[in-house]
Short mmCIF file of C-alpha atoms in Angstrom, two decimals:
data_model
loop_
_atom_site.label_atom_id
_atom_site.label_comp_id
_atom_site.label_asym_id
_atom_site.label_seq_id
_atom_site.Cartn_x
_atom_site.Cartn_y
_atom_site.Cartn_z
CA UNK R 1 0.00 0.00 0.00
CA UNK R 2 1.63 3.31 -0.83
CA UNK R 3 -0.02 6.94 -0.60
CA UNK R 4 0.90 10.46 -2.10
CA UNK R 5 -0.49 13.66 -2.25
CA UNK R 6 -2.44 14.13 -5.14
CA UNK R 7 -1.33 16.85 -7.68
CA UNK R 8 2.02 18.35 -8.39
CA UNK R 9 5.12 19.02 -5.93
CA UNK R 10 4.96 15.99 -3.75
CA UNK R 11 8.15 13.92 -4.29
CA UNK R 12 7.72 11.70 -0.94
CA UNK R 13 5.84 8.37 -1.61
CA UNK R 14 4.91 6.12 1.98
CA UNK R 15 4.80 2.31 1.60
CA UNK R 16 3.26 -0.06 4.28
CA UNK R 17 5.20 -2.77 4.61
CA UNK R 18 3.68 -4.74 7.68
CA UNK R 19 0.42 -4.39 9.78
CA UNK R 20 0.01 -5.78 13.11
CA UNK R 21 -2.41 -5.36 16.22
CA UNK R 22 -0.63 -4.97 19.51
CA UNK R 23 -1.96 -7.37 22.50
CA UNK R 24 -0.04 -8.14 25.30
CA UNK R 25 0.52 -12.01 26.09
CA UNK R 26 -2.66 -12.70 27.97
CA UNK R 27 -4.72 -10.53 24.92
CA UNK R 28 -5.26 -7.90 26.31
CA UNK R 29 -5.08 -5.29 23.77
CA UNK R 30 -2.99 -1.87 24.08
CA UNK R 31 -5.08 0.60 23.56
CA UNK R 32 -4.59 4.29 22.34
CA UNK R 33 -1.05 4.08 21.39
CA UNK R 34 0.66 7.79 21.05
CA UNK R 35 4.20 7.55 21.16
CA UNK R 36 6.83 4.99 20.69
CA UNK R 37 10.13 4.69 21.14
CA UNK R 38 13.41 2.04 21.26
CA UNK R 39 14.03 0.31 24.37
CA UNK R 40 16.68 -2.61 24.90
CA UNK R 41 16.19 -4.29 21.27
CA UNK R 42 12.49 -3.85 21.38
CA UNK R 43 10.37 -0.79 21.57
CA UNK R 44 8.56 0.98 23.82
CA UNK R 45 4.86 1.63 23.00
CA UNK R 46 3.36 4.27 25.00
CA UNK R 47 -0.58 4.72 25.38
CA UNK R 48 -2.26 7.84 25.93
CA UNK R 49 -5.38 6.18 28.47
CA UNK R 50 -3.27 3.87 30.59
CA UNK R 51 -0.21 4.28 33.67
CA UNK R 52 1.11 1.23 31.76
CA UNK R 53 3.13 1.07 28.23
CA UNK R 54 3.52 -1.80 26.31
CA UNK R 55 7.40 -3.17 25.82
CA UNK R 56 7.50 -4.98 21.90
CA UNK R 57 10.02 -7.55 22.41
CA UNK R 58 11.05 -10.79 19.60
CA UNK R 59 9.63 -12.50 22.38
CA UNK R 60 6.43 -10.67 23.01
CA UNK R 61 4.84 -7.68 24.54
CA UNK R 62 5.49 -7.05 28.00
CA UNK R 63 3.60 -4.33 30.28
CA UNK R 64 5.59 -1.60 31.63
CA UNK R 65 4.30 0.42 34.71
CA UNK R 66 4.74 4.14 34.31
CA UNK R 67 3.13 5.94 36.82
CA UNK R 68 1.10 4.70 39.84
CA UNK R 69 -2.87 3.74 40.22
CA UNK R 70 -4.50 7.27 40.10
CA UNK R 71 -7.00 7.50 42.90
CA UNK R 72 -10.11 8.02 42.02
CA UNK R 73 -13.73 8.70 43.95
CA UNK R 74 -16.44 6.23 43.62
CA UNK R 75 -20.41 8.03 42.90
CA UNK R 76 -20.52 8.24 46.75
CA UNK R 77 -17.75 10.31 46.77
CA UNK R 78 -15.43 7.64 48.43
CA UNK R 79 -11.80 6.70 47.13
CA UNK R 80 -12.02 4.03 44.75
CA UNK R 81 -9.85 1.32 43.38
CA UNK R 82 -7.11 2.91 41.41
CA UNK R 83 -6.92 3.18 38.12
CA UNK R 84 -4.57 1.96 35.42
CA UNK R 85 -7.10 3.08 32.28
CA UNK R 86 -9.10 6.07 31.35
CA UNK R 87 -12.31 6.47 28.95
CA UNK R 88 -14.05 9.07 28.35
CA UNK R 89 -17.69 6.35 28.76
CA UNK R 90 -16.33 5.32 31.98
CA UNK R 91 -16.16 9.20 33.20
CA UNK R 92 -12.18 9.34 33.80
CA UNK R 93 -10.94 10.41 30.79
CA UNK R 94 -9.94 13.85 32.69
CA UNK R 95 -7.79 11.77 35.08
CA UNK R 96 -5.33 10.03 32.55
CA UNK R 97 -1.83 11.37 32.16
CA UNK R 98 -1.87 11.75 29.23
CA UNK R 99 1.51 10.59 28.01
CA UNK R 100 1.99 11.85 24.43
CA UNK R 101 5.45 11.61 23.66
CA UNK R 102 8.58 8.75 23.95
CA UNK R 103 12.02 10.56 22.78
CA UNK R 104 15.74 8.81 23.14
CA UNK R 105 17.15 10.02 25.55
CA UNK R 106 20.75 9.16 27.88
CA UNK R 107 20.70 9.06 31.83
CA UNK R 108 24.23 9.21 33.48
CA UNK R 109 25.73 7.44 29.73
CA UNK R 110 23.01 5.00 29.30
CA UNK R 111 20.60 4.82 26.87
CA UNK R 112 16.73 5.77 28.31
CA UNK R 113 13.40 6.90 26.79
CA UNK R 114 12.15 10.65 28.04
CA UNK R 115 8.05 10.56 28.24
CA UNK R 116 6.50 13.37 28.32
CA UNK R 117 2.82 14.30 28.89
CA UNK R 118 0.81 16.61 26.72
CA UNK R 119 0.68 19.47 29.36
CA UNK R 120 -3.38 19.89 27.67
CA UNK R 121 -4.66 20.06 31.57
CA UNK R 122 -2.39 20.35 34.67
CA UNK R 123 -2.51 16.31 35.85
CA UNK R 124 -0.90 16.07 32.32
CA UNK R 125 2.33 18.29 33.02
CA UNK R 126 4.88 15.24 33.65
CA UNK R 127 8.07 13.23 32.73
CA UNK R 128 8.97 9.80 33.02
CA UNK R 129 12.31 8.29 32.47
CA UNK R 130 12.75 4.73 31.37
CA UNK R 131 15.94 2.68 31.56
CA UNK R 132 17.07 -0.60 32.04
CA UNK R 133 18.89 -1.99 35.15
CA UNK R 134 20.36 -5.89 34.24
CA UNK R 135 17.80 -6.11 31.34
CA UNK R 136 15.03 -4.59 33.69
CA UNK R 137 12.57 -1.20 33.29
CA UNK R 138 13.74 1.12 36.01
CA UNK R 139 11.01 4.47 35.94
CA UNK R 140 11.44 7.60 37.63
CA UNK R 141 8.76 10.39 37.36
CA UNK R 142 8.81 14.48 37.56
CA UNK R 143 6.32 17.06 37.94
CA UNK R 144 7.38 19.91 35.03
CA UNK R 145 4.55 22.17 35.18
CA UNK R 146 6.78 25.07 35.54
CA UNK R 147 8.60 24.00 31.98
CA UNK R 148 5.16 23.78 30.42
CA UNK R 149 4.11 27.00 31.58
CA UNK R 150 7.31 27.93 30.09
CA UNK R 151 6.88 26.51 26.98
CA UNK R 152 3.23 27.96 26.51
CA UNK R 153 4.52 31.26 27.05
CA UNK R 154 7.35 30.53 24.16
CA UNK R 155 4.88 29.52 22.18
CA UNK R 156 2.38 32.26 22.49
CA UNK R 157 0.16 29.99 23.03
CA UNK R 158 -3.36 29.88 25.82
CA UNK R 159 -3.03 27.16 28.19
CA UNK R 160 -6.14 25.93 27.25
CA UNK R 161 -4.70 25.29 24.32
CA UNK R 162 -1.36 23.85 24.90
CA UNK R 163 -1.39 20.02 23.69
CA UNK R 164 2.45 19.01 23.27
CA UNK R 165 1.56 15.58 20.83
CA UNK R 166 5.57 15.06 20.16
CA UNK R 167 8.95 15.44 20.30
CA UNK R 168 11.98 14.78 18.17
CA UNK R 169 15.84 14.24 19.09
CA UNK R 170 18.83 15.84 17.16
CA UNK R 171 22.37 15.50 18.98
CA UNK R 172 21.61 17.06 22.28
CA UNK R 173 18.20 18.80 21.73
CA UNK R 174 14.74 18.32 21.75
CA UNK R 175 12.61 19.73 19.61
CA UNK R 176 8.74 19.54 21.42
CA UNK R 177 5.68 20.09 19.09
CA UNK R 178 2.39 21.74 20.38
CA UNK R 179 -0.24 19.66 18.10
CA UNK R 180 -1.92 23.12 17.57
CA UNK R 181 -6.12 23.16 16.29
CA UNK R 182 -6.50 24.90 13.16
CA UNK R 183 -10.27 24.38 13.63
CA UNK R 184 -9.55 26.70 16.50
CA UNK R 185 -6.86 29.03 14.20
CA UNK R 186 -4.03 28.10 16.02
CA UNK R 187 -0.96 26.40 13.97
CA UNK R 188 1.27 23.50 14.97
CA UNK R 189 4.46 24.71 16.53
CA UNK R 190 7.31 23.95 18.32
CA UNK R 191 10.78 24.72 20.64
CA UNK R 192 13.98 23.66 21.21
CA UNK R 193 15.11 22.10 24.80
CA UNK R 194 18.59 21.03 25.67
CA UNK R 195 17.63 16.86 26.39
CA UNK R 196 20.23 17.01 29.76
CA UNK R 197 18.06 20.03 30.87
CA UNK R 198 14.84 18.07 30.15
CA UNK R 199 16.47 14.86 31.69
CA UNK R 200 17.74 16.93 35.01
CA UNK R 201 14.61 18.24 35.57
CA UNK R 202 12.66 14.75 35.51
CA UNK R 203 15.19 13.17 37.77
CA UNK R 204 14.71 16.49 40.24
CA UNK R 205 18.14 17.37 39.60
CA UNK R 206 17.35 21.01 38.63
CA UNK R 207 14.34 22.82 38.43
CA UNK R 208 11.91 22.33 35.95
CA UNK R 209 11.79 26.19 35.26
CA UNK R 210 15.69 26.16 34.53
CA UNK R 211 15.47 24.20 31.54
CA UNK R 212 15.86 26.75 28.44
CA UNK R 213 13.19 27.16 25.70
CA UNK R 214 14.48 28.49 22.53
CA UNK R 215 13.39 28.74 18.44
CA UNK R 216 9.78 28.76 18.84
CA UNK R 217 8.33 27.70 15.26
CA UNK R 218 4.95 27.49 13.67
CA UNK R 219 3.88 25.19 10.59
CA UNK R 220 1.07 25.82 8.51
CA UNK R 221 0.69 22.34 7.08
CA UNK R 222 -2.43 22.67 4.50
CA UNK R 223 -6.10 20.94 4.99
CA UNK R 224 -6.85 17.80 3.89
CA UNK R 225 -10.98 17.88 2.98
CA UNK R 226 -11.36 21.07 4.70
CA UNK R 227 -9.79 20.40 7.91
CA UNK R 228 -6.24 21.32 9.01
CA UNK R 229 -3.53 19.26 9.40
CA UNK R 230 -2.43 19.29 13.33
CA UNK R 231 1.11 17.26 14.50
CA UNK R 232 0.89 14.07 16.18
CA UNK R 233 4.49 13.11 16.36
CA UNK R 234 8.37 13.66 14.84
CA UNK R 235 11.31 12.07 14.00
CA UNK R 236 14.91 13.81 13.33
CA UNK R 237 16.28 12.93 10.21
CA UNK R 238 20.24 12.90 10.21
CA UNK R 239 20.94 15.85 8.46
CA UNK R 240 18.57 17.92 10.41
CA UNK R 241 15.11 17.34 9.03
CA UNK R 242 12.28 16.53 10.47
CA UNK R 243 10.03 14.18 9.58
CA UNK R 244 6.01 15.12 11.34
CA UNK R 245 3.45 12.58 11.22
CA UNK R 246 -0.52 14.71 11.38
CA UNK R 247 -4.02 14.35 11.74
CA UNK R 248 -6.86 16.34 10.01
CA UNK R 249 -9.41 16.03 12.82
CA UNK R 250 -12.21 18.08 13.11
CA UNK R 251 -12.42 18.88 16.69
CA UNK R 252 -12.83 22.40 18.57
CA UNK R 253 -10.43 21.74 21.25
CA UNK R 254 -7.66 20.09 22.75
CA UNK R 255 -9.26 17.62 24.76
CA UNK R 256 -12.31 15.88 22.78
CA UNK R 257 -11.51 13.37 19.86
CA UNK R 258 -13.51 14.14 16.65
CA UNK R 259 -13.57 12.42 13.24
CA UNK R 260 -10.40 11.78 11.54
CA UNK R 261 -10.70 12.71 7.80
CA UNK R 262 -6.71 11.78 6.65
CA UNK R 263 -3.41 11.50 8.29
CA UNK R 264 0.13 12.83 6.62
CA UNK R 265 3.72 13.02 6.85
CA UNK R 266 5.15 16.66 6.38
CA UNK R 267 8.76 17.32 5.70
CA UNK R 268 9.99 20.31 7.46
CA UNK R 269 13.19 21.71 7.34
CA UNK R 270 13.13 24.52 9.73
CA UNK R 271 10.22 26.36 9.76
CA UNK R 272 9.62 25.35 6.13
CA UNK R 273 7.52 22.37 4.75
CA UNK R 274 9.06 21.03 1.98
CA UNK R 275 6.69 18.12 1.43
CA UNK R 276 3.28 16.81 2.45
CA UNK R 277 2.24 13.60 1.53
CA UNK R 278 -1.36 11.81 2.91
CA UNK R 279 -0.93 8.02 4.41
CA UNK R 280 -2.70 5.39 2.42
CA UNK R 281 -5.72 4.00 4.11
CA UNK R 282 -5.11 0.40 5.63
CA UNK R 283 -7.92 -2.25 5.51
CA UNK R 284 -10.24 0.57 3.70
CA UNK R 285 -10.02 3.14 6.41
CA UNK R 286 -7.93 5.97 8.02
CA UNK R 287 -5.31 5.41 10.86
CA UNK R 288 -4.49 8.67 12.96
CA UNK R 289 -1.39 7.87 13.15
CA UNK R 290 0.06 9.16 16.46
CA UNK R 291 3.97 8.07 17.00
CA UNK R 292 6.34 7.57 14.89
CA UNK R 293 10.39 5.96 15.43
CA UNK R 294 13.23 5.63 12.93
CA UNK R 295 14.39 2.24 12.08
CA UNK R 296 17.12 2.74 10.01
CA UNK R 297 17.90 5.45 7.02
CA UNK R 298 18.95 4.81 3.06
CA UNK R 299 20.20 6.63 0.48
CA UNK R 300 17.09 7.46 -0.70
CA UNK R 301 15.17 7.44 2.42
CA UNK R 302 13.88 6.11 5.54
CA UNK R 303 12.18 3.27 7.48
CA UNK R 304 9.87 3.83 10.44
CA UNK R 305 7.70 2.30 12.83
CA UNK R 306 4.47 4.15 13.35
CA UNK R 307 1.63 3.62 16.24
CA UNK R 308 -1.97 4.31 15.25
CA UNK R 309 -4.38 5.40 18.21
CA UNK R 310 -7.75 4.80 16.96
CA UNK R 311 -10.01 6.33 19.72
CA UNK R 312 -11.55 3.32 20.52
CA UNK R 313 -10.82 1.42 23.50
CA UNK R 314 -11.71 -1.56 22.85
CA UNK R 315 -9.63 -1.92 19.79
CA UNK R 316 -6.08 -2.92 19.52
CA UNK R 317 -3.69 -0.39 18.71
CA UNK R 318 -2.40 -1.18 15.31
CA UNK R 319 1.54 -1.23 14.59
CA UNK R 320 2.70 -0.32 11.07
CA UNK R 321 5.96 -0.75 9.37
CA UNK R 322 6.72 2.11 6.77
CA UNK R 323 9.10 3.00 4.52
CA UNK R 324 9.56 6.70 3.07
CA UNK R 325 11.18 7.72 0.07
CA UNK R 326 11.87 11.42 0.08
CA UNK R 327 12.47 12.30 -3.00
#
């Protein structure tokens, strides 16, 4: 299956080259995948509704906790069980973290994953480190709600609007993408972070609101059937690129899901888009496509892994394998 954007001008062309649905071992399906990223020769699938990620190993998918139960208060008004997953028919949707975004990242030399959460309402303003201790997760989390405060303000940006949806690596920096609503008339953007500032600050090493936040950028990425196309997620491409992955979904703000009319990569270089190509449809429908990873780079361009969160949860997230020629 390969997509491009109709017309003139668009030399990128996407093939699928593999389609799976992610289940744990027992079959239990992860749900609302957002961000992935690789972990100790697997890769680290990170959901959006859940405390707990989803480790791809060769030998199978293995749960990850991130974050603790979050306490919640039964219809009585009493604490309740906590919880590990969030829906919006259960009536907890506004108590998930929120986790949008799974970057490389180092911690004291070794390699780790930096999560980030989408900052879109203040329980969703934290970091999490993963690493590996003799082949094990270790996690440590941070509150950073000083940083996102920062990075609002960088971004011009009203904190009701503020929905960071990824982040890509280049040497030592960070580049952090606000999904932006063009429904709403705001662009995508983003700013640059040094990644030992960002790492510091989730270990509580230095203050969240010491961690510099430079370049702010906006993207105007086109419409796809009327509706803008908003970030999801970014790779860095070696010489500097970047590589977005975008939704065109019709919502009004940052916090309801609304139909999905196409997803896309965009080329930037910059603050310029140099390319934007729409995904092809898999099994006859759309896949919001909502993290993205490199797997390894060619001559003539690049292969990635890509999460799909389909706003469902009772559906399996679906994994896709893509390549991308870039013209």
């Amino acid at each position: 299956m390969t997509g491009r954007r109709p017309g003139h001008g668009s030399a990128m062309r996407i093939t699928v080259d593999a389609v799976r649905q992610l289940t744990f071992a027992d079959g239990t399906p992860v749900t609302a995948a957002s961000a992935v990223a690789p972990l100790g020769g697997g890769w680290l699938v990170v959901p959006d509704d859940a405390t707990i990620a989803a480790w791809v190993r060769p030998d199978g998918v293995v749960p990850v906790r991130l974050l603790p139960p979050v306490e919640s208060l039964d219809a009585e008004g009493l604490d309740a069980e906590g919880l590990d997953h969030f829906s919006e028919a259960a009536g907890t949707k506004h108590l998930k973290p929120d986790l949008e975004v799974a970057c490389p990242a180092e911690v004291d030399g070794e390699p780790a994953v930096l999560l980030l959460g989408s900052g879109s309402t203040s329980r969703r303003m934290r970091g999490v480190l993963v690493r590996l201790a003799e082949g094990e997760p270790v996690v440590v989390a941070g509150e950073l709600g000083a940083l996102y405060a920062r990075v609002g303000a960088g971004l011009g940006v009203a904190a009701d609007q503020l929905n960071l949806e990824g982040a890509s690596r280049h040497g030592d920096t960070v580049r952090w993408f606000n999904r932006g609503n063009p429904v709403a008339g705001v662009l995508p953007g983003s700013v640059d972070l040094p990644l030992a500032g960002l790492v510091d600050a989730v270990l509580g090493r230095a203050g969240a609101d010491a961690v510099p936040v430079d370049r702010p950028r906006t993207y105007d990425l086109g419409r796809v059937a009327g509706v803008g196309l908003a970030v999801t997620d970014a790779v860095s491409l070696p010489d500097g690129r970047q590589l977005l992955s975008a939704a065109a979904e019709d919502t009004p703000n940052t916090v309801d899901d609304g139909p999905v009319v196409a997803a896309a990569l965009a080329l930037v270089d910059g603050d310029s888009v140099q390319d934007v190509t729409v995904f092809p449809e898999v099994g006859g429908r759309v896949h919001k496509v909502e993290g993205l990873a490199l797997r390894a780079v060619h001559e003539d361009g690049v292969q990635l892994v890509a999460v799909v969160d389909d706003d469902d949860p009772g559906v399996p997230s679906t994994w896709l394998e893509l390549r991308v020629a870039l013209g």
